[in-house]
XYZ file of C-alpha atoms in Angstrom:
368
model
C 47.395 73.849 118.373
C 49.756 70.995 119.000
C 53.038 71.836 120.629
C 55.125 69.020 119.402
C 57.137 69.877 116.328
C 55.811 68.684 113.015
C 57.640 68.408 109.639
C 56.404 71.681 108.356
C 57.755 73.434 111.768
C 61.229 71.941 110.984
C 60.993 72.971 107.367
C 60.039 76.645 108.017
C 62.508 76.815 111.003
C 65.376 75.489 108.883
C 64.893 77.888 106.095
C 64.596 80.888 108.504
C 67.824 79.779 110.489
C 69.695 79.370 107.225
C 68.839 82.838 105.885
C 69.459 84.433 109.333
C 72.871 82.793 109.559
C 73.762 84.060 105.940
C 72.600 87.443 106.740
C 74.370 87.609 110.119
C 77.644 86.444 108.420
C 77.517 89.238 105.901
C 76.607 91.992 108.416
C 79.391 90.688 110.725
C 81.981 90.483 107.886
C 81.153 94.068 106.774
C 81.129 95.453 110.267
C 84.559 93.763 110.971
C 86.152 95.106 107.822
C 84.961 98.705 108.758
C 86.273 98.185 112.252
C 89.696 96.899 110.930
C 89.805 99.919 108.634
C 89.083 102.250 111.600
C 91.776 100.489 113.806
C 94.341 100.917 110.960
C 94.225 104.704 111.454
C 95.996 104.100 114.773
C 98.810 102.242 113.323
C 102.060 104.011 114.302
C 100.731 105.405 117.601
C 103.165 104.224 120.303
C 104.019 100.609 119.357
C 100.648 99.849 117.637
C 101.041 97.799 114.584
C 98.700 96.171 112.002
C 99.056 92.956 113.931
C 97.679 94.637 117.030
C 94.820 96.146 114.833
C 93.917 92.676 113.508
C 93.969 91.205 116.898
C 91.888 93.906 118.476
C 89.381 93.680 115.709
C 89.122 89.887 116.212
C 88.645 90.295 119.998
C 85.557 92.574 119.262
C 83.829 90.120 116.954
C 81.753 88.384 119.737
C 80.400 91.768 120.899
C 79.794 92.700 117.284
C 77.766 89.370 116.716
C 75.745 90.170 119.744
C 74.923 93.611 118.660
C 74.170 92.808 115.034
C 71.983 89.739 115.752
C 68.580 91.502 116.188
C 69.012 93.194 112.808
C 70.237 89.940 111.271
C 67.309 88.113 112.767
C 64.585 90.220 111.411
C 66.108 90.638 107.894
C 66.761 86.881 107.749
C 63.329 85.957 108.913
C 61.751 88.299 106.396
C 63.949 86.991 103.565
C 63.419 83.350 104.470
C 59.652 83.742 104.866
C 59.411 86.025 101.842
C 61.103 83.222 99.803
C 58.654 80.756 100.969
C 55.882 83.155 100.060
C 57.264 83.885 96.688
C 57.312 80.121 95.867
C 53.723 79.745 97.196
C 54.868 77.435 100.095
C 53.363 79.448 102.624
C 50.134 79.439 100.696
C 50.291 75.705 100.440
C 50.932 75.466 104.158
C 47.854 77.627 104.840
C 45.720 75.505 102.329
C 46.462 72.406 104.405
C 45.282 73.836 107.660
C 48.648 75.366 109.121
C 47.742 78.682 110.785
C 49.606 81.868 110.728
C 50.051 81.485 114.492
C 51.763 78.076 114.032
C 54.101 79.372 111.347
C 55.068 82.382 113.714
C 55.749 79.858 116.480
C 57.959 77.841 114.170
C 59.936 81.040 113.488
C 60.025 82.016 117.183
C 61.330 78.573 118.140
C 64.042 78.593 115.526
C 65.214 81.915 116.495
C 65.130 81.140 120.253
C 68.040 78.827 119.711
C 70.314 81.506 118.321
C 68.879 84.104 120.816
C 69.751 81.843 123.789
C 73.377 81.429 122.232
C 73.765 85.090 122.006
C 72.542 85.712 125.613
C 75.198 83.246 126.854
C 77.872 85.013 124.522
C 76.718 88.405 125.844
C 77.413 87.278 129.482
C 80.716 85.357 128.924
C 82.748 85.612 125.747
C 81.823 89.009 124.454
C 82.730 90.951 127.781
C 86.010 89.084 128.204
C 87.015 89.514 124.525
C 85.962 93.260 124.548
C 88.191 93.805 127.672
C 91.109 92.035 126.087
C 90.710 94.225 122.991
C 90.652 97.431 124.985
C 93.653 96.413 127.066
C 95.631 95.414 124.142
C 94.942 98.722 122.315
C 95.776 100.873 125.418
C 98.960 99.110 126.311
C 100.159 99.269 122.673
C 99.081 102.880 121.902
C 100.493 104.348 125.125
C 103.212 101.870 125.929
C 101.676 101.748 129.360
C 101.894 99.087 132.013
C 98.114 98.779 132.193
C 95.586 96.103 132.827
C 91.928 95.812 133.597
C 91.004 93.043 135.922
C 87.416 91.692 135.858
C 86.777 91.986 139.752
C 89.507 94.377 140.949
C 89.266 97.190 138.486
C 92.100 99.133 136.780
C 95.645 98.538 137.556
C 98.615 100.704 136.245
C 102.293 100.992 137.119
C 104.600 104.045 137.359
C 108.176 103.173 138.496
C 107.857 101.630 141.997
C 104.247 102.669 142.450
C 101.312 100.568 141.553
C 97.854 102.067 141.170
C 94.578 100.277 141.668
C 91.169 101.937 141.076
C 87.817 100.182 141.510
C 86.099 102.331 139.103
C 86.449 105.710 137.209
C 84.636 108.046 134.704
C 85.379 111.033 132.555
C 83.405 114.216 133.681
C 82.700 117.523 131.956
C 84.739 120.212 133.671
C 83.082 123.414 132.336
C 85.050 125.125 129.660
C 88.210 123.145 130.616
C 86.892 120.075 128.766
C 86.919 116.842 130.582
C 88.532 115.520 133.763
C 89.182 111.911 134.849
C 88.059 110.859 138.238
C 89.062 107.527 139.775
C 87.215 106.017 142.781
C 88.462 103.843 145.536
C 92.126 104.366 144.658
C 95.117 102.557 146.295
C 98.714 103.252 145.687
C 101.225 100.484 146.452
C 104.783 101.875 146.835
C 107.559 99.394 146.975
C 111.159 99.990 148.119
C 114.397 99.145 146.444
C 114.251 95.444 147.822
C 110.698 94.954 146.399
C 108.970 95.313 149.868
C 105.764 97.225 150.484
C 107.036 100.725 151.764
C 103.691 102.645 151.862
C 100.096 101.990 151.241
C 97.951 105.081 150.222
C 94.219 104.882 150.123
C 92.219 107.752 148.434
C 88.442 108.180 148.070
C 89.064 109.746 144.730
C 91.915 110.683 142.505
C 91.109 113.525 139.951
C 93.139 114.625 136.994
C 92.830 117.964 135.415
C 95.031 120.654 133.882
C 96.918 120.943 137.154
C 97.797 117.297 137.450
C 96.559 114.589 139.810
C 94.740 115.393 143.072
C 94.115 112.894 145.839
C 91.045 113.420 148.082
C 90.264 111.985 151.564
C 93.776 110.363 151.894
C 94.930 107.766 154.311
C 98.538 106.626 154.098
C 100.220 103.823 155.925
C 103.994 104.037 155.942
C 105.752 100.735 156.934
C 109.096 100.800 158.816
C 111.241 97.816 159.942
C 108.949 97.217 162.962
C 106.456 99.924 162.971
C 103.498 101.369 160.944
C 102.804 105.168 160.724
C 99.409 106.381 159.593
C 99.027 109.853 157.946
C 95.650 111.351 156.947
C 95.030 114.395 154.830
C 91.960 115.950 153.204
C 93.454 116.283 149.979
C 97.119 116.397 148.382
C 98.623 116.703 144.914
C 100.160 113.451 143.537
C 103.260 114.039 141.599
C 102.781 111.427 138.875
C 103.215 111.331 135.132
C 100.517 108.602 134.500
C 98.590 109.489 131.304
C 95.102 110.291 132.159
C 94.079 109.389 128.572
C 95.534 105.950 128.837
C 93.863 105.261 132.163
C 90.527 106.694 130.755
C 90.844 104.197 127.700
C 91.560 101.374 130.062
C 88.633 101.690 132.312
C 86.088 98.974 131.977
C 83.089 100.203 130.064
C 79.581 99.102 131.178
C 79.289 97.104 127.825
C 82.210 95.021 128.797
C 80.625 93.804 132.108
C 78.386 90.845 132.663
C 74.917 91.311 134.091
C 76.106 90.191 137.585
C 79.064 92.645 137.386
C 76.755 95.468 136.143
C 74.384 94.830 139.037
C 77.336 94.916 141.470
C 78.575 98.189 139.949
C 75.106 99.725 140.143
C 74.799 98.896 143.783
C 78.279 100.199 144.416
C 77.755 103.602 142.638
C 74.180 104.099 144.410
C 75.795 103.164 147.725
C 78.539 105.984 147.204
C 76.303 108.516 145.566
C 77.614 108.126 142.032
C 75.753 108.205 138.707
C 74.693 104.783 137.732
C 72.350 105.458 134.834
C 74.843 104.160 132.090
C 75.208 100.977 133.965
C 71.415 100.601 134.569
C 70.799 101.174 130.829
C 73.186 98.479 129.835
C 71.925 96.214 132.651
C 68.429 96.304 131.550
C 69.093 96.168 127.940
C 70.637 92.743 128.554
C 67.509 91.430 130.314
C 65.302 92.597 127.535
C 67.438 91.361 124.793
C 65.718 88.034 124.129
C 62.226 89.669 124.282
C 63.405 92.343 121.822
C 64.621 89.954 119.377
C 61.543 87.824 119.415
C 59.233 90.629 119.426
C 60.938 92.321 116.489
C 60.841 89.176 114.269
C 57.252 88.230 115.285
C 56.220 91.833 114.328
C 57.624 91.326 110.954
C 56.028 87.850 110.318
C 52.629 88.846 109.220
C 54.082 90.669 106.282
C 55.422 87.579 104.702
C 51.712 86.553 104.050
C 50.734 89.572 102.048
C 52.993 92.334 100.581
C 56.191 90.192 100.435
C 54.535 87.641 98.156
C 54.643 90.073 95.283
C 58.072 91.431 95.954
C 61.697 90.566 95.402
C 64.826 90.194 97.352
C 65.284 94.050 97.413
C 61.913 94.735 98.893
C 62.327 92.125 101.668
C 65.825 93.501 102.519
C 64.555 97.094 102.596
C 61.622 96.193 104.784
C 63.859 94.062 107.193
C 66.232 97.023 107.451
C 63.370 99.460 108.012
C 61.823 97.297 110.834
C 65.315 96.770 112.370
C 66.336 100.534 112.185
C 63.013 101.700 113.395
C 63.005 99.369 116.335
C 66.552 100.330 117.191
C 65.800 104.227 117.092
C 62.645 103.685 119.105
C 64.513 101.683 121.748
C 67.269 104.416 121.803
C 64.693 107.163 122.188
C 62.958 105.470 125.138
C 66.574 104.704 126.682
C 67.651 108.310 126.377
C 64.298 109.575 127.858
C 64.629 107.132 130.815
C 68.126 108.602 131.540
C 67.064 112.206 131.057
C 63.726 112.185 132.967
C 64.911 109.457 135.434
C 62.079 106.920 135.051
C 62.399 103.067 135.281
C 64.668 101.550 132.530
C 62.352 98.486 132.723
C 59.458 100.732 131.399
C 61.759 102.125 128.726
C 62.774 98.755 127.334
C 59.383 97.189 127.583
C 57.553 99.812 125.481
C 59.384 99.385 122.220
C 58.484 95.785 121.685
C 54.938 96.362 122.901
C 54.499 99.343 120.383
C 56.262 97.283 117.548
C 53.830 94.256 117.977
C 50.796 96.640 118.331
C 51.708 98.584 115.133
C 52.362 95.340 113.283
C 49.079 93.945 114.377
C 47.323 96.936 113.243
C 49.106 97.046 109.792
C 48.531 93.472 109.250
C 44.865 93.724 109.775
C 44.674 96.537 107.233
C 47.006 95.170 104.647
C 46.699 91.418 104.886
C 43.139 91.062 106.273
């Protein structure tokens, strides 16, 4: 099989790319409209306006495009190849000696271009834009001086005190609901002249129904020409900072690049913290290209058989069935990996392998 592209490769790839882009645009538009409708429910909370809702939704579009691309790819590929099959063009290509493997390769190369674009998007634009959306919503809804920095965690201000936390999480607290726990917390207290009066470090800061509690506290108080250090095991922190606002402002695993996720995983393991959510997101990024291509290649054989006699509705239904089935399978293995604590690489490798195996078996039975 010659590896250099031929005119039939370009023709098949162009048709598939066109249908994928159309389907992708439709799905993204529908998802964006539903997201804007959901955001509109928050209008009136704090200083949150329709402009904030529109901007926040626009910022989430790169992430939504990344998430929706696998579904758009399989539906678009099936519709594009199904259209070629319905007009007997695939039959003509087979008659002149073009193998099914060659047609599948044409589809894979065409989709690889968009997949590579989405991988770059998932590592650069999507995390940055999602962070901007989260910060915008939190600041407007809670009227808080709050920001999330990519490399220095969460920042918040209350009066003359600035809080910086490297990470945090919401934990179940029995019958009391949830509690917020911040890690590696630093409190910078300024005096009336804007100079640093005290620097407080706490291993954790926990908020529950009693308020804020600082644990393993080390405080440096700065005088004119001296520094006094105080250490206590734990103490109450008299603060009115809204725990809900801080929880909403924490960087979610999905908002981090693969490099940042790896750093977060190493940090959490080093400090005895649960890193499963970060590992789940990290390995999903690595297996993203394989999942897209495997999902589409698994659907390609059906274009030579059952789709030839079906219409647009049948192709759309089969594409959605494939995409949803794959997503549920992947979600199942991901949840099992988290619950049973086995390697996420195995969990993300099994779905594409199973999908390709099932597709091969069904194609041999139905297509022959």
